[in-house]
Amino acid sequence: MLPIKLIREQSEYIKEVYKKRNYEFSIEELLNYDSKKREITFELDKLRADRKKSTKNISSDMSDKEKKEIIDSQKDTSKKIHELEDLAREMEEKVKSLLLDMPNILQEDIQIGKEEDAVIVKEGFGDKEIKVSQKNKLSEPPSDIKFDQPIGHWEIGKQLGIIDFERGVKVSGQRFYLLLNDGARLQRSLIAWMLEKHTARGYSEVYPPALVKEEMLIGTAQLPKFGDNLYKDIEEDLWLVPTAEVPITNMYRDEILKQQTLPIKHVAYTPCFRREKMSAGKEVKGIKRGHQFDKVELVNFVHPEESYAAHEQLLEDSLQIIKELGLRYRVIQLASEDTSFASSKTYDIEVWAPGSNEWLEVSSVSNFLDFQARRANIRFKDEKNNNIFLHTLNGSGLALPRTLAAIIENNYDGKKINIPPVLQEYMKKKNIS
C-alpha cells in the first residue's frame, strides 16, 4: 500500500509510474474521496468541540428553560455528529478500497516495456559465470551447450516410472500428477538439501500453516486483485496459500519489532496452490505448471536503508542453489509492465531445460519496499523511538517442479538420470534407472 501523503504530494509521479506499468487507475477519484474525508473530519472536530463547550456552559443558576435550550441544541449537534461519522466511515472505506487497488512504485532502473523487454543481467553454468551478450534474445536457447537428442521430463518420467500423469489426473483432475519411487525421493531430497543450505547461510526455518485468513492475503497483496487465482474454503475465512510468502510475511502482522532484530531472514517449505487458467500446450506440458506444487521460499525483513543491498544478496542466495546443482541459468530483470503488482523490482531466475526446449523460471526475487509492511502494519522502533515501516523482500529458493524437471532433462543420458553430486548423499545412490 502506498502512503496517502505520497499520493497527495506526488500524484504526477504516481501517474508516471502507472503509465510505465500500463496500469489504469484514477488518482483523482481517490484524492476526491480523501479530500471529502478530511473536510468531514474537520467539521466533526468542530462540532465535538462545540458540544463540549456547550456542556461546560450549563450552570446551576440557569433557568430550566435555558438548560433545555442547551440540551436540545446538544441533541441536534449529536445527531449531526452521528451522521457525519457514518459519512466519514464511508469515505474512509472508499479511500482504503482504492488504496488496495494501487500497485507499488517502481525503482528507477526498471526497463520500460512489456514481458519481452526484460533485460538479461547475469548468466552462468554451475559455478562458472558467463559474459552476458547484449544481443541475447529472451527466447533463444543457450549457445554454449548442446544436446544430441534431448527428451522431455514427461517422457523420461514415464520411462523410468517416477512420474504418473494418468493416475494424477484420475485422482484430482487436469494438471495434477503423482511422483513415484525415486521421483518422490528426489523431490524430498531437494527440499531437505535446500532447507539445510539456506539455514547454513543464516536463514531461520519456519514450517507455516498452508491455510491463511483473508486479511493475510490482503497484507501480501494477493487480494483483492487476484482472488480468482486462489483456492478458498467456501464455509470459512480460510484460503490455501499460493506461496509461503503469505504466512511468513504475516507472522509479524500488527507488530512493532526492535531495530536490533533486523534483518530477519526466514526460509520455509510449503505446498502451494494456484487456480491459474492455462490452455493446453507447451507451457503446461509435464510438471511445469500444476495447481499444486512444492516450493522453498526465502523472506527477508530489513531496515529501509538496507533493502537494495538485501535484494542483491537474496538473489545470490537463490542462485547458489542453482550453481551447486550444476544447471545452466540466467537472471532477468523484469520490465515495468511485467513487474508484479506488489513489487518495486523483480529478478527472475531461469534454468535451461533441453527436453522442454525452453527456459524455466525457478525463482522470482522481489523487493517490495514498505508496500507489504504498510498493508500488514509491520513496523520497527528506530533509535529515535519512532515507529517505522520496514521493508520486505522474498524469493523462491527454489520452486520444486521446474527445478526437478530441469535436473531430469539435463542429467538424463538415454538410460538413466545422473543425480547431482550434492543430492547423492540424500538419495543414497548416484543415478535413477
Short mmCIF file of C-alpha atoms in Angstrom, two decimals:
data_model
loop_
_atom_site.label_atom_id
_atom_site.label_comp_id
_atom_site.label_asym_id
_atom_site.label_seq_id
_atom_site.Cartn_x
_atom_site.Cartn_y
_atom_site.Cartn_z
CA MET A 1 0.00 0.00 0.00
CA LEU A 2 1.25 3.45 -0.85
CA PRO A 3 1.15 6.18 1.82
CA ILE A 4 -1.66 8.64 1.20
CA LYS A 5 0.75 11.52 1.93
CA LEU A 6 2.91 10.45 -1.04
CA ILE A 7 -0.14 10.32 -3.30
CA ARG A 8 -1.34 13.77 -2.19
CA GLU A 9 2.06 15.39 -2.65
CA GLN A 10 3.38 13.50 -5.69
CA SER A 11 0.32 12.49 -7.69
CA GLU A 12 2.03 13.27 -11.02
CA TYR A 13 4.92 10.98 -10.11
CA ILE A 14 2.49 8.15 -9.29
CA LYS A 15 0.70 8.70 -12.60
CA GLU A 16 4.02 8.43 -14.44
CA VAL A 17 4.85 5.17 -12.66
CA TYR A 18 1.46 3.70 -13.54
CA LYS A 19 1.94 4.78 -17.14
CA LYS A 20 5.16 2.73 -17.17
CA ARG A 21 3.23 -0.18 -15.68
CA ASN A 22 0.44 0.30 -18.23
CA TYR A 23 -1.92 0.30 -15.25
CA GLU A 24 -5.15 2.29 -15.30
CA PHE A 25 -6.12 3.98 -12.06
CA SER A 26 -7.96 7.21 -11.24
CA ILE A 27 -5.86 9.08 -8.71
CA GLU A 28 -8.33 11.98 -8.97
CA GLU A 29 -11.13 9.74 -7.67
CA LEU A 30 -9.01 8.68 -4.71
CA LEU A 31 -7.96 12.25 -3.90
CA ASN A 32 -11.58 13.40 -4.18
CA TYR A 33 -12.71 10.87 -1.54
CA ASP A 34 -9.68 11.70 0.57
CA SER A 35 -10.49 15.42 0.41
CA LYS A 36 -14.12 14.79 1.40
CA LYS A 37 -12.99 12.62 4.30
CA ARG A 38 -10.66 15.36 5.56
CA GLU A 39 -13.40 18.01 5.24
CA ILE A 40 -15.80 15.82 7.19
CA THR A 41 -13.16 15.15 9.85
CA PHE A 42 -12.57 18.90 10.21
CA GLU A 43 -16.31 19.51 10.62
CA LEU A 44 -16.59 16.66 13.14
CA ASP A 45 -13.80 18.10 15.24
CA LYS A 46 -15.56 21.48 15.24
CA LEU A 47 -18.94 20.00 16.23
CA ARG A 48 -17.41 17.90 19.02
CA ALA A 49 -15.64 20.98 20.37
CA ASP A 50 -18.90 22.98 20.26
CA ARG A 51 -20.77 20.21 22.08
CA LYS A 52 -18.10 20.01 24.77
CA LYS A 53 -18.11 23.80 25.17
CA SER A 54 -21.89 23.96 25.49
CA THR A 55 -21.82 21.29 28.20
CA LYS A 56 -19.48 23.47 30.24
CA ASN A 57 -21.88 26.42 29.79
CA ILE A 58 -24.64 24.72 31.77
CA SER A 59 -24.63 26.15 35.27
CA SER A 60 -26.75 25.71 38.38
CA ASP A 61 -28.07 29.28 38.29
CA MET A 62 -29.66 28.80 34.85
CA SER A 63 -33.38 28.53 34.44
CA ASP A 64 -34.89 25.22 33.35
CA LYS A 65 -35.76 26.81 30.01
CA GLU A 66 -32.17 27.91 29.39
CA LYS A 67 -30.86 24.45 30.31
CA LYS A 68 -33.39 22.80 27.99
CA GLU A 69 -32.34 25.02 25.09
CA ILE A 70 -28.70 24.00 25.52
CA ILE A 71 -29.60 20.30 25.89
CA ASP A 72 -31.82 20.42 22.79
CA SER A 73 -29.01 22.10 20.89
CA GLN A 74 -26.63 19.36 22.05
CA LYS A 75 -29.04 16.71 20.80
CA ASP A 76 -29.10 18.35 17.37
CA THR A 77 -25.32 18.54 17.39
CA SER A 78 -25.03 14.88 18.44
CA LYS A 79 -27.35 13.87 15.61
CA LYS A 80 -25.20 15.78 13.11
CA ILE A 81 -22.08 14.17 14.58
CA HIS A 82 -23.51 10.65 14.16
CA GLU A 83 -24.50 11.41 10.56
CA LEU A 84 -21.06 12.80 9.75
CA GLU A 85 -19.33 9.87 11.49
CA ASP A 86 -21.23 7.48 9.22
CA LEU A 87 -20.25 9.56 6.19
CA ALA A 88 -16.62 9.70 7.36
CA ARG A 89 -16.53 5.90 7.69
CA GLU A 90 -17.98 5.59 4.19
CA MET A 91 -15.31 7.90 2.76
CA GLU A 92 -12.60 6.06 4.72
CA GLU A 93 -13.73 2.71 3.27
CA LYS A 94 -13.71 4.13 -0.26
CA VAL A 95 -10.21 5.52 0.23
CA LYS A 96 -8.96 2.23 1.69
CA SER A 97 -10.54 0.20 -1.10
CA LEU A 98 -8.89 2.36 -3.75
CA LEU A 99 -5.53 2.28 -1.96
CA LEU A 100 -5.64 -1.53 -2.01
CA ASP A 101 -6.07 -1.40 -5.79
CA MET A 102 -2.92 0.68 -6.29
CA PRO A 103 0.27 -1.20 -7.29
CA ASN A 104 3.69 -0.37 -5.92
CA ILE A 105 6.04 2.26 -7.29
CA LEU A 106 8.97 1.14 -9.46
CA GLN A 107 12.67 1.59 -8.87
CA GLU A 108 14.44 3.98 -11.21
CA ASP A 109 16.49 1.38 -13.11
CA ILE A 110 13.48 -0.61 -14.35
CA GLN A 111 13.35 -1.09 -18.12
CA ILE A 112 10.13 0.38 -19.53
CA GLY A 113 8.16 -2.13 -21.57
CA LYS A 114 6.43 -5.49 -21.73
CA GLU A 115 7.49 -9.06 -20.89
CA GLU A 116 9.71 -9.30 -23.97
CA ASP A 117 11.58 -6.14 -22.94
CA ALA A 118 13.13 -7.75 -19.86
CA VAL A 119 16.91 -7.47 -19.57
CA ILE A 120 19.30 -10.40 -19.08
CA VAL A 121 21.68 -9.25 -16.34
CA LYS A 122 23.57 -12.42 -15.46
CA GLU A 123 24.27 -15.88 -16.91
CA GLY A 124 26.13 -18.93 -15.74
CA PHE A 125 26.62 -22.68 -15.90
CA GLY A 126 27.03 -24.21 -12.48
CA ASP A 127 29.61 -22.14 -10.59
CA LYS A 128 31.00 -20.63 -13.81
CA GLU A 129 29.72 -17.18 -14.80
CA ILE A 130 29.21 -16.43 -18.50
CA LYS A 131 29.56 -12.98 -20.04
CA VAL A 132 26.15 -11.60 -20.94
CA SER A 133 25.74 -10.82 -24.63
CA GLN A 134 23.65 -7.72 -25.27
CA LYS A 135 22.41 -9.43 -28.43
CA ASN A 136 20.78 -12.23 -26.46
CA LYS A 137 17.08 -12.66 -27.10
CA LEU A 138 14.87 -13.98 -24.34
CA SER A 139 13.51 -16.80 -26.48
CA GLU A 140 16.89 -18.10 -27.68
CA PRO A 141 18.47 -21.27 -26.24
CA PRO A 142 21.98 -21.07 -24.78
CA SER A 143 24.67 -21.34 -27.44
CA ASP A 144 27.33 -22.83 -25.16
CA ILE A 145 25.72 -26.25 -24.54
CA LYS A 146 24.35 -28.84 -26.96
CA PHE A 147 22.26 -31.97 -26.50
CA ASP A 148 22.14 -34.62 -29.24
CA GLN A 149 18.61 -35.84 -28.63
CA PRO A 150 17.07 -34.04 -25.66
CA ILE A 151 13.99 -35.68 -24.16
CA GLY A 152 11.22 -34.03 -22.15
CA HIS A 153 10.98 -34.85 -18.47
CA TRP A 154 7.44 -36.15 -19.00
CA GLU A 155 8.79 -38.88 -21.29
CA ILE A 156 11.76 -39.67 -19.07
CA GLY A 157 9.46 -39.79 -16.04
CA LYS A 158 7.19 -42.32 -17.71
CA GLN A 159 10.11 -44.45 -18.96
CA LEU A 160 11.70 -44.68 -15.52
CA GLY A 161 8.42 -44.98 -13.61
CA ILE A 162 8.95 -41.86 -11.49
CA ILE A 163 6.06 -39.68 -12.75
CA ASP A 164 2.49 -40.86 -13.29
CA PHE A 165 0.32 -38.32 -15.10
CA GLU A 166 -2.66 -40.57 -15.86
CA ARG A 167 -3.30 -41.56 -12.26
CA GLY A 168 -2.71 -37.99 -11.09
CA VAL A 169 -5.47 -36.80 -13.43
CA LYS A 170 -7.69 -39.69 -12.32
CA VAL A 171 -7.30 -38.73 -8.67
CA SER A 172 -7.50 -34.92 -8.90
CA GLY A 173 -8.12 -33.76 -12.49
CA GLN A 174 -6.08 -31.91 -15.08
CA ARG A 175 -2.63 -30.56 -14.16
CA PHE A 176 -2.10 -32.96 -11.28
CA TYR A 177 0.42 -35.79 -11.24
CA LEU A 178 2.00 -38.36 -8.95
CA LEU A 179 5.70 -38.58 -8.19
CA LEU A 180 6.67 -42.20 -7.61
CA ASN A 181 9.62 -44.08 -6.12
CA ASP A 182 12.87 -42.23 -6.89
CA GLY A 183 10.88 -39.31 -8.32
CA ALA A 184 9.30 -38.71 -4.91
CA ARG A 185 12.65 -39.30 -3.18
CA LEU A 186 14.41 -36.84 -5.49
CA GLN A 187 11.88 -34.11 -4.68
CA ARG A 188 12.09 -34.84 -0.94
CA SER A 189 15.89 -34.79 -1.15
CA LEU A 190 15.83 -31.44 -2.94
CA ILE A 191 13.61 -29.91 -0.26
CA ALA A 192 15.76 -31.19 2.60
CA TRP A 193 19.01 -30.13 0.92
CA MET A 194 17.75 -26.64 0.03
CA LEU A 195 16.47 -26.02 3.56
CA GLU A 196 19.82 -27.05 5.01
CA LYS A 197 21.75 -24.87 2.54
CA HIS A 198 19.68 -21.80 3.38
CA THR A 199 19.78 -22.31 7.15
CA ALA A 200 23.57 -22.65 6.86
CA ARG A 201 23.55 -19.21 5.18
CA GLY A 202 21.78 -17.60 8.14
CA TYR A 203 18.09 -18.24 7.47
CA SER A 204 15.76 -19.31 10.27
CA GLU A 205 13.46 -22.16 9.23
CA VAL A 206 9.70 -21.96 9.69
CA TYR A 207 7.04 -24.54 8.86
CA PRO A 208 3.85 -22.44 8.49
CA PRO A 209 0.18 -23.37 8.01
CA ALA A 210 -0.97 -23.97 4.44
CA LEU A 211 -4.27 -22.21 5.20
CA VAL A 212 -4.48 -18.49 5.98
CA LYS A 213 -7.13 -15.87 6.72
CA GLU A 214 -8.27 -13.48 4.00
CA GLU A 215 -6.63 -10.46 5.66
CA MET A 216 -3.24 -12.18 5.37
CA LEU A 217 -3.59 -12.31 1.58
CA ILE A 218 -4.54 -8.64 1.61
CA GLY A 219 -1.37 -7.96 3.58
CA THR A 220 0.88 -9.51 0.93
CA ALA A 221 -1.30 -8.09 -1.90
CA GLN A 222 -2.67 -11.26 -3.49
CA LEU A 223 -6.07 -9.87 -2.52
CA PRO A 224 -8.23 -8.14 -3.51
CA LYS A 225 -6.85 -8.13 -7.09
CA PHE A 226 -6.05 -11.81 -7.68
CA GLY A 227 -8.69 -13.80 -5.81
CA ASP A 228 -9.67 -15.74 -8.94
CA ASN A 229 -6.27 -17.47 -8.89
CA LEU A 230 -6.65 -18.75 -5.33
CA TYR A 231 -8.41 -21.65 -3.63
CA LYS A 232 -10.84 -20.76 -0.82
CA ASP A 233 -12.80 -22.71 1.79
CA ILE A 234 -16.38 -21.69 0.99
CA GLU A 235 -17.57 -22.15 4.59
CA GLU A 236 -14.73 -20.49 6.49
CA ASP A 237 -12.43 -17.50 6.12
CA LEU A 238 -9.53 -19.71 5.06
CA TRP A 239 -7.53 -19.78 1.84
CA LEU A 240 -4.90 -22.23 0.61
CA VAL A 241 -1.54 -20.48 0.35
CA PRO A 242 -0.25 -19.66 -3.16
CA THR A 243 3.23 -19.24 -1.63
CA ALA A 244 4.89 -19.36 1.81
CA GLU A 245 5.42 -15.61 1.40
CA VAL A 246 1.87 -15.13 2.73
CA PRO A 247 2.07 -16.82 6.16
CA ILE A 248 5.74 -15.91 6.72
CA THR A 249 5.29 -12.19 5.98
CA ASN A 250 2.17 -12.04 8.13
CA MET A 251 3.91 -13.68 11.09
CA TYR A 252 4.76 -10.15 12.15
CA ARG A 253 1.45 -8.53 11.24
CA ASP A 254 0.49 -5.63 13.57
CA GLU A 255 3.81 -5.90 15.40
CA ILE A 256 6.47 -3.33 16.25
CA LEU A 257 9.86 -5.05 16.13
CA LYS A 258 13.09 -3.97 17.76
CA GLN A 259 15.55 -2.44 15.30
CA GLN A 260 18.36 -4.65 16.58
CA THR A 261 16.44 -7.77 15.48
CA LEU A 262 16.71 -6.70 11.82
CA PRO A 263 17.37 -8.17 9.37
CA ILE A 264 15.09 -11.16 9.94
CA LYS A 265 15.60 -13.90 7.35
CA HIS A 266 13.25 -16.89 7.17
CA VAL A 267 13.18 -19.95 4.94
CA ALA A 268 10.08 -22.10 4.63
CA TYR A 269 8.92 -25.12 2.68
CA THR A 270 5.22 -25.38 1.83
CA PRO A 271 2.96 -26.92 -0.74
CA CYS A 272 1.46 -24.10 -2.84
CA PHE A 273 -1.92 -23.94 -4.56
CA ARG A 274 -2.99 -21.84 -7.55
CA ARG A 275 -6.05 -21.90 -9.80
CA GLU A 276 -4.34 -20.30 -12.80
CA LYS A 277 -6.18 -20.96 -16.04
CA MET A 278 -3.90 -22.25 -18.80
CA SER A 279 -4.74 -23.62 -22.23
CA ALA A 280 -3.14 -26.84 -23.42
CA GLY A 281 0.28 -26.52 -25.00
CA LYS A 282 4.00 -26.47 -24.36
CA GLU A 283 3.73 -24.22 -21.31
CA VAL A 284 1.63 -26.70 -19.33
CA LYS A 285 3.18 -29.95 -20.55
CA GLY A 286 4.69 -32.13 -17.85
CA ILE A 287 5.06 -30.90 -14.27
CA LYS A 288 5.93 -27.29 -15.09
CA ARG A 289 2.63 -25.67 -14.16
CA GLY A 290 0.37 -27.59 -11.79
CA HIS A 291 -2.37 -26.44 -9.45
CA GLN A 292 -0.37 -27.85 -6.51
CA PHE A 293 3.40 -27.61 -6.24
CA ASP A 294 6.12 -27.54 -3.62
CA LYS A 295 8.37 -24.56 -3.05
CA VAL A 296 11.10 -23.42 -0.69
CA GLU A 297 10.67 -19.69 -0.04
CA LEU A 298 13.03 -17.06 1.34
CA VAL A 299 11.55 -14.00 3.11
CA ASN A 300 13.54 -11.03 4.45
CA PHE A 301 12.50 -8.19 6.79
CA VAL A 302 15.05 -5.38 6.65
CA HIS A 303 15.77 -1.76 7.54
CA PRO A 304 14.65 0.54 4.68
CA GLU A 305 18.21 1.74 4.12
CA GLU A 306 19.38 -1.83 3.53
CA SER A 307 16.72 -3.23 1.20
CA TYR A 308 18.51 -2.58 -2.11
CA ALA A 309 21.62 -4.42 -0.92
CA ALA A 310 19.44 -7.13 0.65
CA HIS A 311 17.76 -7.65 -2.73
CA GLU A 312 21.09 -8.40 -4.42
CA GLN A 313 22.07 -10.75 -1.59
CA LEU A 314 18.73 -12.54 -1.77
CA LEU A 315 19.34 -13.08 -5.48
CA GLU A 316 22.72 -14.63 -4.70
CA ASP A 317 21.17 -16.87 -2.03
CA SER A 318 18.76 -18.29 -4.60
CA LEU A 319 21.45 -18.55 -7.29
CA GLN A 320 23.74 -20.54 -5.00
CA ILE A 321 21.30 -23.46 -5.12
CA ILE A 322 21.28 -23.48 -8.92
CA LYS A 323 25.05 -23.22 -9.12
CA GLU A 324 25.56 -26.23 -6.85
CA LEU A 325 23.04 -28.24 -8.88
CA GLY A 326 25.18 -27.56 -11.96
CA LEU A 327 22.38 -26.05 -14.05
CA ARG A 328 22.66 -23.56 -16.90
CA TYR A 329 20.93 -20.39 -15.71
CA ARG A 330 20.25 -16.77 -16.45
CA VAL A 331 18.93 -13.85 -14.41
CA ILE A 332 16.38 -11.50 -15.96
CA GLN A 333 15.36 -8.10 -14.63
CA LEU A 334 11.68 -7.72 -15.43
CA ALA A 335 10.42 -4.75 -17.42
CA SER A 336 7.89 -2.29 -15.99
CA GLU A 337 4.68 -3.89 -17.31
CA ASP A 338 5.77 -7.37 -16.17
CA THR A 339 6.84 -6.36 -12.66
CA SER A 340 4.28 -7.77 -10.25
CA PHE A 341 1.61 -5.64 -8.55
CA ALA A 342 3.38 -5.51 -5.18
CA SER A 343 7.00 -5.43 -6.34
CA SER A 344 9.21 -2.41 -6.95
CA LYS A 345 11.83 -4.52 -8.75
CA THR A 346 12.00 -8.21 -9.64
CA TYR A 347 14.66 -10.59 -10.87
CA ASP A 348 13.54 -13.87 -12.41
CA ILE A 349 15.98 -16.77 -12.35
CA GLU A 350 15.54 -19.21 -15.22
CA VAL A 351 17.23 -22.54 -15.94
CA TRP A 352 17.57 -24.20 -19.32
CA ALA A 353 15.55 -27.37 -19.84
CA PRO A 354 16.77 -29.01 -23.10
CA GLY A 355 13.94 -31.52 -23.43
CA SER A 356 11.30 -28.86 -22.97
CA ASN A 357 13.42 -26.60 -25.21
CA GLU A 358 12.75 -23.58 -23.03
CA TRP A 359 13.96 -21.51 -20.14
CA LEU A 360 12.04 -22.37 -16.97
CA GLU A 361 11.51 -19.80 -14.24
CA VAL A 362 12.52 -21.38 -10.93
CA SER A 363 12.69 -18.26 -8.78
CA SER A 364 11.28 -14.76 -8.68
CA VAL A 365 13.24 -12.46 -6.36
CA SER A 366 11.45 -9.23 -5.43
CA ASN A 367 11.87 -6.10 -3.32
CA PHE A 368 8.53 -4.75 -2.07
CA LEU A 369 9.96 -1.75 -0.21
CA ASP A 370 7.39 -0.86 2.52
CA PHE A 371 4.40 -1.78 0.32
CA GLN A 372 3.53 -5.04 2.12
CA ALA A 373 4.59 -3.72 5.52
CA ARG A 374 2.02 -0.92 5.27
CA ARG A 375 -0.74 -3.35 4.28
CA ALA A 376 0.18 -5.75 7.10
CA ASN A 377 1.18 -2.98 9.55
CA ILE A 378 4.68 -4.31 10.29
CA ARG A 379 6.98 -1.72 11.86
CA PHE A 380 10.16 -1.39 13.88
CA LYS A 381 11.16 1.16 16.51
CA ASP A 382 14.20 3.16 15.41
CA GLU A 383 16.92 4.77 17.54
CA LYS A 384 14.78 7.94 17.91
CA ASN A 385 11.88 5.83 19.22
CA ASN A 386 9.87 6.36 16.01
CA ASN A 387 7.76 3.52 14.61
CA ILE A 388 8.92 2.95 11.01
CA PHE A 389 7.55 0.60 8.36
CA LEU A 390 10.25 -1.92 7.48
CA HIS A 391 10.94 -3.33 4.00
CA THR A 392 10.07 -6.87 2.90
CA LEU A 393 11.67 -9.00 0.20
CA ASN A 394 11.20 -12.56 -0.93
CA GLY A 395 12.37 -15.07 -3.48
CA SER A 396 11.96 -18.74 -4.29
CA GLY A 397 14.82 -20.84 -3.15
CA LEU A 398 13.63 -22.76 -5.29
CA ALA A 399 10.32 -23.81 -6.86
CA LEU A 400 10.42 -27.61 -6.99
CA PRO A 401 8.56 -28.80 -10.10
CA ARG A 402 10.58 -26.81 -12.63
CA THR A 403 13.85 -27.38 -10.79
CA LEU A 404 13.05 -31.09 -10.76
CA ALA A 405 12.17 -31.01 -14.47
CA ALA A 406 15.47 -29.26 -15.30
CA ILE A 407 17.50 -31.76 -13.25
CA ILE A 408 15.82 -34.69 -15.01
CA GLU A 409 16.28 -33.28 -18.53
CA ASN A 410 19.85 -32.05 -18.05
CA ASN A 411 21.12 -35.22 -16.38
CA TYR A 412 19.47 -37.93 -18.48
CA ASP A 413 21.96 -39.89 -20.61
CA GLY A 414 19.48 -42.03 -22.53
CA LYS A 415 19.31 -44.78 -19.91
CA LYS A 416 19.43 -43.15 -16.50
CA ILE A 417 19.30 -39.84 -14.64
CA ASN A 418 22.66 -38.99 -13.11
CA ILE A 419 21.88 -37.46 -9.74
CA PRO A 420 23.71 -34.17 -8.99
CA PRO A 421 26.56 -34.87 -6.54
CA VAL A 422 25.06 -32.61 -3.83
CA LEU A 423 21.95 -34.82 -3.71
CA GLN A 424 23.59 -38.24 -3.82
CA GLU A 425 24.01 -38.36 -0.04
CA TYR A 426 20.27 -37.79 0.38
CA MET A 427 19.30 -40.25 -2.35
CA LYS A 428 21.83 -42.91 -1.24
CA LYS A 429 22.62 -43.55 -4.90
CA LYS A 430 24.26 -41.91 -7.91
CA ASN A 431 21.60 -42.43 -10.56
CA ILE A 432 17.96 -43.25 -11.24
CA SER A 433 17.36 -46.02 -13.75
#
